Amino acid sequence: YDELCLRGVLESRSRAGVFVKPPDDYSPPPERDLSAPAPHLNSLAVDHQARLASGDTYLSAVFVDPELLPHKQLSDCIRSVLSLPGLPTFYDALGYPPLRELIAARLCARGIRTSADEVLVTTGSQQARDVVSRALAPRCIAFENPIYRYARLLFEAHNLRLVPLDLDPFENIDFASWERDLASNRPGLMYAITSFQNPTGHSYSSHELERLLDLAQRLDFALLEDDWGSDMLSENDYRPSLRALGGENVLYVNSFTKKLLPSLRLGYVLCSRAAMPALLAAKRLATLGNATLMEAALAEFLDRGYYDTHLNRIQKALDERYHACLDALEELMPEGVRWTTPGGGPILWLSVPDSVNLQALAARMAEQNIRIELMPQAFVGRPHLHGFPIGYAFYPPDRLRSALECLSKELSRA
């Protein structure tokens, strides 16, 4: 080593080491750019959280006021679960067994005959829709038009053929028209939001549910019921679910997300034992399994009775906000404006005269820091409704009324 150094064959590089010295006439080859090309991605959806956090009044919000959510009780349950000696090290792909038992017991109390081995816990209702979409063999799905837009985006992403069935929340469902569309397209499945349909607020009557079951039997298509809003019904306004009326072959989706804590992201799909292997395989393909810690915390929350207490609280609060919203609309809205009366829940549909330019209206409202959400992605084809949803669960009545006053003034000028 010393001899090589004396001969000038080696060179020392600070903080790098000792290297063989290149010849004086040596020129290093040009450096190659080894950075990988960027992937080509499609952006399909908007970010709700950015809008809700902006400080503006988001008049179409479907969420429940954070002040009404049980943050402390959930925190207590999470801390309690962390101290449990028996918390599983590995996940159960079906979901945390005690949580599935508690969900099944709650459903049985509502007249839905089931057991824990028919419950598949998911990351919110969107994953429930995802596993059904992945597993669906006839790649064709029918749904109400307008539809919850993230459901539509999901169905399109899975390359399902879409069969939109026009829904007008101001009229009875046109089952004759639905039957013609269903008979000519022969979908494998129909997706229906049966309580407080998003975005119209429509809830199916028992008669409408029975008509839908009759269509399914005669035309041989399966049913996927999204019952996300039923927990927001007051106790004196009980409505049976499609699953309770139609039996185990009705796939049933529900979620704790909007009613409990949006960031919790927990829901489930209920299916027959025969359908479970296909749905479980689809879930494994997407996530293998979900976070046992949060599932165990939710099980603790249900087991302590916190959820029922919480539901009673938000049902009363939403009833008050709903009626305050109706009173404000009745007092403030100009002639030609009408709205649905869903009887509760978080949203209704506001219909405005066709002469109103919705994009211009939204722009003028935005100048006053009030956002209304137009729904082009909720419709397949040209929209047959001219309006937008009004959410009354997210803000206290005085703030909502203030925003509706601004809306009324802008509509009067339109």
Tab-separated table of C-alpha atoms in Angstrom:
chain	number	residue	atom	x	y	z
A	1	TYR	CA	0.000	0.000	0.000
A	2	ASP	CA	2.769	2.472	0.977
A	3	GLU	CA	4.736	1.631	-2.177
A	4	LEU	CA	1.660	2.194	-4.357
A	5	CYS	CA	1.081	5.534	-2.686
A	6	LEU	CA	4.716	6.570	-3.313
A	7	ARG	CA	4.383	5.632	-6.973
A	8	GLY	CA	1.281	7.811	-7.260
A	9	VAL	CA	-0.922	4.887	-8.251
A	10	LEU	CA	-3.493	5.549	-5.488
A	11	GLU	CA	-5.451	8.632	-4.532
A	12	SER	CA	-7.384	9.419	-1.374
A	13	ARG	CA	-10.821	10.994	-1.650
A	14	SER	CA	-12.172	12.783	1.402
A	15	ARG	CA	-14.977	10.887	3.163
A	16	ALA	CA	-15.015	8.352	0.310
A	17	GLY	CA	-11.903	6.161	0.642
A	18	VAL	CA	-8.787	5.238	-1.317
A	19	PHE	CA	-9.030	4.496	-5.033
A	20	VAL	CA	-6.743	3.520	-7.938
A	21	LYS	CA	-5.744	6.753	-9.645
A	22	PRO	CA	-6.916	6.911	-13.280
A	23	PRO	CA	-4.428	7.706	-16.074
A	24	ASP	CA	-3.811	11.394	-16.814
A	25	ASP	CA	-5.539	11.104	-20.200
A	26	TYR	CA	-8.573	9.336	-18.715
A	27	SER	CA	-11.991	10.922	-19.272
A	28	PRO	CA	-14.945	9.364	-17.422
A	29	PRO	CA	-17.943	8.256	-19.479
A	30	PRO	CA	-20.970	10.558	-19.361
A	31	GLU	CA	-23.343	9.844	-16.494
A	32	ARG	CA	-26.484	7.998	-17.489
A	33	ASP	CA	-29.908	9.191	-16.380
A	34	LEU	CA	-31.393	6.174	-14.617
A	35	SER	CA	-34.550	7.866	-13.350
A	36	ALA	CA	-37.676	5.909	-14.220
A	37	PRO	CA	-40.414	7.440	-16.379
A	38	ALA	CA	-43.471	8.740	-14.546
A	39	PRO	CA	-46.558	6.497	-14.529
A	40	HIS	CA	-49.568	7.590	-16.554
A	41	LEU	CA	-52.445	7.894	-14.058
A	42	ASN	CA	-56.076	8.928	-14.246
A	43	SER	CA	-57.493	11.230	-11.567
A	44	LEU	CA	-61.141	10.272	-11.105
A	45	ALA	CA	-62.387	11.971	-7.947
A	46	VAL	CA	-62.322	15.206	-5.984
A	47	ASP	CA	-61.115	15.699	-2.423
A	48	HIS	CA	-63.975	16.378	-0.011
A	49	GLN	CA	-61.654	17.001	2.901
A	50	ALA	CA	-59.974	19.959	1.211
A	51	ARG	CA	-63.340	21.646	0.747
A	52	LEU	CA	-64.606	21.002	4.238
A	53	ALA	CA	-61.395	22.258	5.799
A	54	SER	CA	-61.251	25.483	3.806
A	55	GLY	CA	-63.424	27.523	6.173
A	56	ASP	CA	-66.109	28.074	3.542
A	57	THR	CA	-69.694	27.020	4.185
A	58	TYR	CA	-70.194	23.855	2.182
A	59	LEU	CA	-73.943	23.880	1.607
A	60	SER	CA	-74.053	20.394	0.082
A	61	ALA	CA	-72.154	18.602	2.874
A	62	VAL	CA	-73.483	15.125	3.607
A	63	PHE	CA	-71.409	14.680	6.777
A	64	VAL	CA	-72.573	15.052	10.392
A	65	ASP	CA	-71.328	17.999	12.464
A	66	PRO	CA	-68.040	16.958	14.153
A	67	GLU	CA	-69.355	18.541	17.365
A	68	LEU	CA	-71.976	15.776	17.469
A	69	LEU	CA	-69.478	12.927	17.132
A	70	PRO	CA	-68.288	10.851	20.133
A	71	HIS	CA	-64.557	11.590	20.034
A	72	LYS	CA	-63.929	10.980	23.746
A	73	GLN	CA	-65.756	7.657	23.912
A	74	LEU	CA	-63.926	6.421	20.825
A	75	SER	CA	-60.600	7.484	22.324
A	76	ASP	CA	-61.450	5.594	25.515
A	77	CYS	CA	-62.227	2.464	23.510
A	78	ILE	CA	-58.994	2.679	21.523
A	79	ARG	CA	-56.947	3.010	24.721
A	80	SER	CA	-58.828	0.113	26.270
A	81	VAL	CA	-58.201	-2.125	23.269
A	82	LEU	CA	-54.486	-1.318	23.264
A	83	SER	CA	-54.266	-2.704	26.795
A	84	LEU	CA	-56.036	-5.970	25.947
A	85	PRO	CA	-53.683	-8.950	26.357
A	86	GLY	CA	-55.647	-11.019	23.869
A	87	LEU	CA	-55.627	-8.628	20.891
A	88	PRO	CA	-54.751	-10.804	17.877
A	89	THR	CA	-51.334	-10.432	16.302
A	90	PHE	CA	-52.666	-11.346	12.878
A	91	TYR	CA	-55.768	-10.079	11.107
A	92	ASP	CA	-58.855	-12.107	10.290
A	93	ALA	CA	-59.687	-11.497	6.624
A	94	LEU	CA	-63.413	-11.639	7.417
A	95	GLY	CA	-62.986	-9.011	10.125
A	96	TYR	CA	-62.489	-9.038	13.898
A	97	PRO	CA	-64.770	-11.890	15.103
A	98	PRO	CA	-66.309	-10.068	18.123
A	99	LEU	CA	-67.201	-7.141	15.848
A	100	ARG	CA	-68.908	-9.446	13.363
A	101	GLU	CA	-70.881	-11.034	16.211
A	102	LEU	CA	-72.033	-7.612	17.434
A	103	ILE	CA	-73.003	-6.473	13.927
A	104	ALA	CA	-75.000	-9.657	13.357
A	105	ALA	CA	-76.819	-9.224	16.677
A	106	ARG	CA	-77.744	-5.631	15.792
A	107	LEU	CA	-79.080	-6.705	12.412
A	108	CYS	CA	-81.144	-9.509	13.954
A	109	ALA	CA	-82.708	-6.950	16.296
A	110	ARG	CA	-83.782	-5.020	13.182
A	111	GLY	CA	-85.494	-8.015	11.635
A	112	ILE	CA	-82.606	-9.143	9.415
A	113	ARG	CA	-81.926	-12.826	10.070
A	114	THR	CA	-78.187	-13.427	9.879
A	115	SER	CA	-75.105	-14.626	11.747
A	116	ALA	CA	-71.492	-13.537	12.108
A	117	ASP	CA	-70.245	-15.839	9.343
A	118	GLU	CA	-72.344	-13.855	6.844
A	119	VAL	CA	-70.679	-10.531	7.790
A	120	LEU	CA	-67.603	-9.290	5.908
A	121	VAL	CA	-66.047	-6.201	7.524
A	122	THR	CA	-64.758	-3.619	5.038
A	123	THR	CA	-63.000	-0.273	4.880
A	124	GLY	CA	-66.183	1.778	4.758
A	125	SER	CA	-69.010	1.082	2.341
A	126	GLN	CA	-66.796	1.879	-0.659
A	127	GLN	CA	-64.761	-1.291	-0.146
A	128	ALA	CA	-68.015	-3.204	0.262
A	129	ARG	CA	-69.094	-1.943	-3.166
A	130	ASP	CA	-65.620	-2.721	-4.478
A	131	VAL	CA	-65.590	-6.386	-3.436
A	132	VAL	CA	-69.041	-6.913	-4.948
A	133	SER	CA	-67.965	-5.186	-8.176
A	134	ARG	CA	-64.816	-7.316	-8.405
A	135	ALA	CA	-66.713	-10.550	-7.845
A	136	LEU	CA	-69.755	-9.815	-10.034
A	137	ALA	CA	-69.881	-12.363	-12.856
A	138	PRO	CA	-72.361	-10.752	-15.282
A	139	ARG	CA	-70.383	-7.527	-15.834
A	140	CYS	CA	-73.452	-5.313	-15.958
A	141	ILE	CA	-74.957	-3.287	-13.102
A	142	ALA	CA	-78.117	-1.199	-12.795
A	143	PHE	CA	-78.618	1.680	-10.374
A	144	GLU	CA	-80.684	4.761	-9.647
A	145	ASN	CA	-79.874	7.802	-11.764
A	146	PRO	CA	-78.591	10.069	-10.209
A	147	ILE	CA	-76.268	7.841	-8.210
A	148	TYR	CA	-73.708	8.369	-5.459
A	149	ARG	CA	-70.873	9.499	-7.689
A	150	TYR	CA	-68.097	7.490	-6.022
A	151	ALA	CA	-70.144	4.362	-6.654
A	152	ARG	CA	-70.442	5.279	-10.324
A	153	LEU	CA	-66.703	5.988	-10.598
A	154	LEU	CA	-65.992	2.628	-8.970
A	155	PHE	CA	-68.317	0.722	-11.305
A	156	GLU	CA	-66.728	2.417	-14.306
A	157	ALA	CA	-63.215	1.658	-13.015
A	158	HIS	CA	-64.190	-2.030	-12.901
A	159	ASN	CA	-65.427	-1.808	-16.511
A	160	LEU	CA	-68.984	-2.725	-15.597
A	161	ARG	CA	-71.653	-1.938	-18.175
A	162	LEU	CA	-73.957	0.667	-16.622
A	163	VAL	CA	-77.755	0.612	-16.703
A	164	PRO	CA	-79.056	3.907	-15.255
A	165	LEU	CA	-82.651	3.971	-13.975
A	166	ASP	CA	-84.007	7.508	-13.750
A	167	LEU	CA	-85.130	8.515	-10.269
A	168	ASP	CA	-87.189	11.662	-9.684
A	169	PRO	CA	-87.511	12.300	-5.932
A	170	PHE	CA	-90.576	14.483	-6.518
A	171	GLU	CA	-92.510	11.671	-8.221
A	172	ASN	CA	-93.317	8.034	-7.604
A	173	ILE	CA	-90.768	5.644	-9.069
A	174	ASP	CA	-91.638	4.837	-12.681
A	175	PHE	CA	-91.383	1.071	-12.331
A	176	ALA	CA	-92.768	0.517	-15.841
A	177	SER	CA	-89.819	2.446	-17.286
A	178	TRP	CA	-87.405	0.646	-14.968
A	179	GLU	CA	-88.782	-2.720	-16.065
A	180	ARG	CA	-88.276	-1.894	-19.749
A	181	ASP	CA	-84.658	-0.849	-19.161
A	182	LEU	CA	-83.930	-3.843	-16.952
A	183	ALA	CA	-85.545	-6.305	-19.352
A	184	SER	CA	-83.624	-4.988	-22.358
A	185	ASN	CA	-80.226	-4.802	-20.614
A	186	ARG	CA	-80.370	-7.829	-18.292
A	187	PRO	CA	-77.981	-6.637	-15.556
A	188	GLY	CA	-76.499	-9.127	-13.140
A	189	LEU	CA	-77.090	-6.797	-10.200
A	190	MET	CA	-78.966	-3.659	-9.202
A	191	TYR	CA	-77.442	-1.282	-6.655
A	192	ALA	CA	-80.026	0.675	-4.642
A	193	ILE	CA	-79.608	3.203	-1.816
A	194	THR	CA	-82.837	2.552	0.038
A	195	SER	CA	-82.637	5.141	2.854
A	196	PHE	CA	-81.798	8.814	2.193
A	197	GLN	CA	-80.482	8.195	-1.293
A	198	ASN	CA	-77.387	10.215	-2.077
A	199	PRO	CA	-77.751	12.761	-3.681
A	200	THR	CA	-81.569	13.131	-3.740
A	201	GLY	CA	-82.513	12.163	-0.169
A	202	HIS	CA	-85.179	9.744	-1.460
A	203	SER	CA	-86.142	6.794	0.763
A	204	TYR	CA	-88.022	3.801	-0.585
A	205	SER	CA	-91.442	3.042	0.850
A	206	SER	CA	-92.274	-0.550	1.784
A	207	HIS	CA	-94.418	-0.761	-1.349
A	208	GLU	CA	-91.514	0.390	-3.529
A	209	LEU	CA	-89.209	-2.178	-1.950
A	210	GLU	CA	-91.743	-4.911	-2.693
A	211	ARG	CA	-92.066	-3.718	-6.309
A	212	LEU	CA	-88.286	-3.843	-6.651
A	213	LEU	CA	-88.153	-7.381	-5.270
A	214	ASP	CA	-90.880	-8.408	-7.711
A	215	LEU	CA	-88.846	-7.023	-10.621
A	216	ALA	CA	-85.734	-8.833	-9.411
A	217	GLN	CA	-87.577	-12.153	-9.223
A	218	ARG	CA	-89.240	-11.847	-12.626
A	219	LEU	CA	-86.174	-10.533	-14.481
A	220	ASP	CA	-83.637	-12.626	-12.548
A	221	PHE	CA	-81.161	-10.033	-11.295
A	222	ALA	CA	-79.546	-9.781	-7.871
A	223	LEU	CA	-79.842	-6.824	-5.490
A	224	LEU	CA	-77.220	-4.832	-3.601
A	225	GLU	CA	-78.828	-2.687	-0.898
A	226	ASP	CA	-76.914	0.301	0.478
A	227	ASP	CA	-78.649	1.081	3.766
A	228	TRP	CA	-76.226	3.748	4.990
A	229	GLY	CA	-78.927	6.148	6.200
A	230	SER	CA	-81.293	3.913	8.171
A	231	ASP	CA	-79.493	4.520	11.478
A	232	MET	CA	-80.383	8.201	11.135
A	233	LEU	CA	-84.105	7.455	11.221
A	234	SER	CA	-85.987	8.342	14.371
A	235	GLU	CA	-87.327	5.355	16.288
A	236	ASN	CA	-90.910	6.310	15.416
A	237	ASP	CA	-90.131	6.204	11.666
A	238	TYR	CA	-89.141	2.557	11.268
A	239	ARG	CA	-88.841	1.230	7.722
A	240	PRO	CA	-87.992	-2.364	6.805
A	241	SER	CA	-84.850	-2.981	4.802
A	242	LEU	CA	-84.773	-4.619	1.411
A	243	ARG	CA	-82.684	-7.399	2.965
A	244	ALA	CA	-85.298	-8.029	5.669
A	245	LEU	CA	-88.017	-8.345	3.018
A	246	GLY	CA	-86.019	-10.171	0.354
A	247	GLY	CA	-83.953	-12.602	2.396
A	248	GLU	CA	-80.356	-13.765	2.361
A	249	ASN	CA	-79.732	-13.370	-1.366
A	250	VAL	CA	-79.990	-9.578	-1.068
A	251	LEU	CA	-76.465	-8.241	-0.571
A	252	TYR	CA	-76.601	-5.616	2.171
A	253	VAL	CA	-74.092	-2.810	2.757
A	254	ASN	CA	-73.874	-0.456	5.728
A	255	SER	CA	-71.213	1.734	7.293
A	256	PHE	CA	-70.292	3.412	10.566
A	257	THR	CA	-68.313	6.118	8.776
A	258	LYS	CA	-70.559	9.162	8.457
A	259	LYS	CA	-72.558	8.467	11.619
A	260	LEU	CA	-69.648	7.770	13.941
A	261	LEU	CA	-66.407	9.248	12.622
A	262	PRO	CA	-65.496	9.723	8.942
A	263	SER	CA	-61.833	8.864	9.557
A	264	LEU	CA	-62.817	5.528	11.145
A	265	ARG	CA	-63.576	4.052	7.702
A	266	LEU	CA	-65.391	0.916	8.810
A	267	GLY	CA	-68.356	-0.755	7.169
A	268	TYR	CA	-69.504	-4.210	6.156
A	269	VAL	CA	-71.281	-6.248	3.540
A	270	LEU	CA	-73.795	-8.921	4.497
A	271	CYS	CA	-74.180	-11.859	2.141
A	272	SER	CA	-75.276	-15.480	2.049
A	273	ARG	CA	-72.855	-18.237	3.006
A	274	ALA	CA	-72.781	-19.291	-0.646
A	275	ALA	CA	-71.648	-15.831	-1.765
A	276	MET	CA	-69.041	-15.303	0.966
A	277	PRO	CA	-66.073	-17.151	-0.639
A	278	ALA	CA	-66.208	-14.956	-3.753
A	279	LEU	CA	-66.489	-11.713	-1.776
A	280	LEU	CA	-63.762	-12.762	0.659
A	281	ALA	CA	-61.426	-13.557	-2.237
A	282	ALA	CA	-62.136	-10.126	-3.733
A	283	LYS	CA	-61.354	-8.450	-0.418
A	284	ARG	CA	-58.105	-10.394	-0.053
A	285	LEU	CA	-57.104	-9.287	-3.525
A	286	ALA	CA	-57.545	-5.632	-2.547
A	287	THR	CA	-56.269	-5.442	1.048
A	288	LEU	CA	-55.613	-8.989	2.347
A	289	GLY	CA	-57.174	-7.827	5.609
A	290	ASN	CA	-57.965	-4.627	7.448
A	291	ALA	CA	-56.759	-2.944	10.648
A	292	THR	CA	-57.732	-5.198	13.570
A	293	LEU	CA	-57.014	-2.436	16.092
A	294	MET	CA	-59.754	-0.155	14.755
A	295	GLU	CA	-62.166	-3.053	14.315
A	296	ALA	CA	-61.575	-4.048	17.948
A	297	ALA	CA	-62.084	-0.445	19.087
A	298	LEU	CA	-65.418	-0.311	17.250
A	299	ALA	CA	-66.427	-3.629	18.834
A	300	GLU	CA	-65.649	-2.154	22.250
A	301	PHE	CA	-67.699	0.943	21.383
A	302	LEU	CA	-70.703	-1.174	20.392
A	303	ASP	CA	-70.360	-3.519	23.358
A	304	ARG	CA	-70.366	-0.660	25.870
A	305	GLY	CA	-73.641	0.650	24.437
A	306	TYR	CA	-72.035	3.891	23.297
A	307	TYR	CA	-73.304	3.551	19.738
A	308	ASP	CA	-76.985	3.400	20.666
A	309	THR	CA	-76.585	6.404	22.961
A	310	HIS	CA	-74.808	8.262	20.169
A	311	LEU	CA	-77.498	7.385	17.609
A	312	ASN	CA	-80.228	8.690	19.894
A	313	ARG	CA	-78.309	11.935	20.221
A	314	ILE	CA	-77.693	12.502	16.526
A	315	GLN	CA	-81.231	11.432	15.588
A	316	LYS	CA	-82.609	14.199	17.801
A	317	ALA	CA	-80.052	16.718	16.541
A	318	LEU	CA	-80.672	15.845	12.886
A	319	ASP	CA	-84.440	16.031	13.359
A	320	GLU	CA	-84.046	19.543	14.783
A	321	ARG	CA	-81.720	20.614	11.979
A	322	TYR	CA	-83.952	19.046	9.345
A	323	HIS	CA	-87.012	20.952	10.511
A	324	ALA	CA	-84.999	24.168	10.887
A	325	CYS	CA	-83.831	23.725	7.290
A	326	LEU	CA	-87.385	23.170	6.032
A	327	ASP	CA	-88.597	26.250	7.918
A	328	ALA	CA	-85.800	28.357	6.428
A	329	LEU	CA	-86.468	27.096	2.908
A	330	GLU	CA	-90.193	27.770	3.258
A	331	GLU	CA	-89.519	31.296	4.451
A	332	LEU	CA	-86.642	32.259	2.173
A	333	MET	CA	-86.821	30.528	-1.196
A	334	PRO	CA	-88.296	32.419	-4.167
A	335	GLU	CA	-91.102	31.147	-6.375
A	336	GLY	CA	-90.236	28.206	-8.590
A	337	VAL	CA	-87.833	26.600	-6.127
A	338	ARG	CA	-88.901	23.311	-4.564
A	339	TRP	CA	-87.264	20.703	-2.359
A	340	THR	CA	-87.729	17.139	-1.210
A	341	THR	CA	-88.886	16.301	2.305
A	342	PRO	CA	-87.014	13.083	3.169
A	343	GLY	CA	-88.224	13.041	6.776
A	344	GLY	CA	-84.771	13.175	8.338
A	345	GLY	CA	-81.244	12.165	7.481
A	346	PRO	CA	-78.532	14.552	6.311
A	347	ILE	CA	-79.576	15.796	2.830
A	348	LEU	CA	-82.442	16.878	0.619
A	349	TRP	CA	-82.595	17.826	-3.061
A	350	LEU	CA	-83.234	21.448	-4.018
A	351	SER	CA	-84.728	21.924	-7.483
A	352	VAL	CA	-84.413	25.329	-9.148
A	353	PRO	CA	-86.050	26.677	-12.334
A	354	ASP	CA	-84.466	25.538	-15.591
A	355	SER	CA	-83.704	29.174	-16.412
A	356	VAL	CA	-81.115	29.290	-13.605
A	357	ASN	CA	-77.547	28.768	-14.814
A	358	LEU	CA	-76.184	26.417	-12.168
A	359	GLN	CA	-72.519	27.046	-12.954
A	360	ALA	CA	-72.993	30.819	-12.738
A	361	LEU	CA	-74.958	30.417	-9.503
A	362	ALA	CA	-72.193	28.288	-7.987
A	363	ALA	CA	-69.584	30.875	-8.990
A	364	ARG	CA	-71.541	33.747	-7.401
A	365	MET	CA	-72.039	31.749	-4.213
A	366	ALA	CA	-68.328	30.896	-4.091
A	367	GLU	CA	-67.523	34.622	-4.134
A	368	GLN	CA	-69.378	34.757	-0.800
A	369	ASN	CA	-67.453	31.745	0.555
A	370	ILE	CA	-70.460	29.458	0.191
A	371	ARG	CA	-70.085	26.294	-1.860
A	372	ILE	CA	-72.851	24.386	-3.584
A	373	GLU	CA	-71.955	21.136	-5.259
A	374	LEU	CA	-73.294	20.502	-8.712
A	375	MET	CA	-73.609	16.840	-9.562
A	376	PRO	CA	-72.606	16.126	-13.176
A	377	GLN	CA	-70.814	12.892	-12.215
A	378	ALA	CA	-73.901	11.646	-10.385
A	379	PHE	CA	-75.895	11.474	-13.625
A	380	VAL	CA	-75.492	9.124	-16.549
A	381	GLY	CA	-76.457	11.035	-19.651
A	382	ARG	CA	-78.056	14.454	-19.605
A	383	PRO	CA	-79.290	15.293	-16.077
A	384	HIS	CA	-83.069	15.127	-15.752
A	385	LEU	CA	-82.981	17.047	-12.453
A	386	HIS	CA	-81.959	20.717	-12.274
A	387	GLY	CA	-80.595	21.487	-8.848
A	388	PHE	CA	-78.249	20.248	-6.150
A	389	PRO	CA	-78.293	18.682	-2.665
A	390	ILE	CA	-78.633	20.719	0.517
A	391	GLY	CA	-76.986	19.220	3.593
A	392	TYR	CA	-78.337	20.244	6.989
A	393	ALA	CA	-76.411	17.889	9.287
A	394	PHE	CA	-72.976	19.493	9.143
A	395	TYR	CA	-73.673	23.033	10.344
A	396	PRO	CA	-75.718	24.502	13.210
A	397	PRO	CA	-79.091	25.920	12.079
A	398	ASP	CA	-78.012	29.569	12.318
A	399	ARG	CA	-75.031	29.081	10.001
A	400	LEU	CA	-77.118	27.050	7.573
A	401	ARG	CA	-79.829	29.710	7.554
A	402	SER	CA	-77.263	32.414	6.817
A	403	ALA	CA	-76.035	30.449	3.797
A	404	LEU	CA	-79.603	29.825	2.619
A	405	GLU	CA	-80.316	33.560	2.840
A	406	CYS	CA	-77.434	34.208	0.452
A	407	LEU	CA	-78.666	31.440	-1.836
A	408	SER	CA	-82.166	32.903	-1.864
A	409	LYS	CA	-80.861	36.331	-2.872
A	410	GLU	CA	-78.816	34.887	-5.709
A	411	LEU	CA	-81.738	32.783	-6.953
A	412	SER	CA	-83.992	35.848	-6.903
A	413	ARG	CA	-81.496	37.651	-9.135
A	414	ALA	CA	-81.097	34.757	-11.561
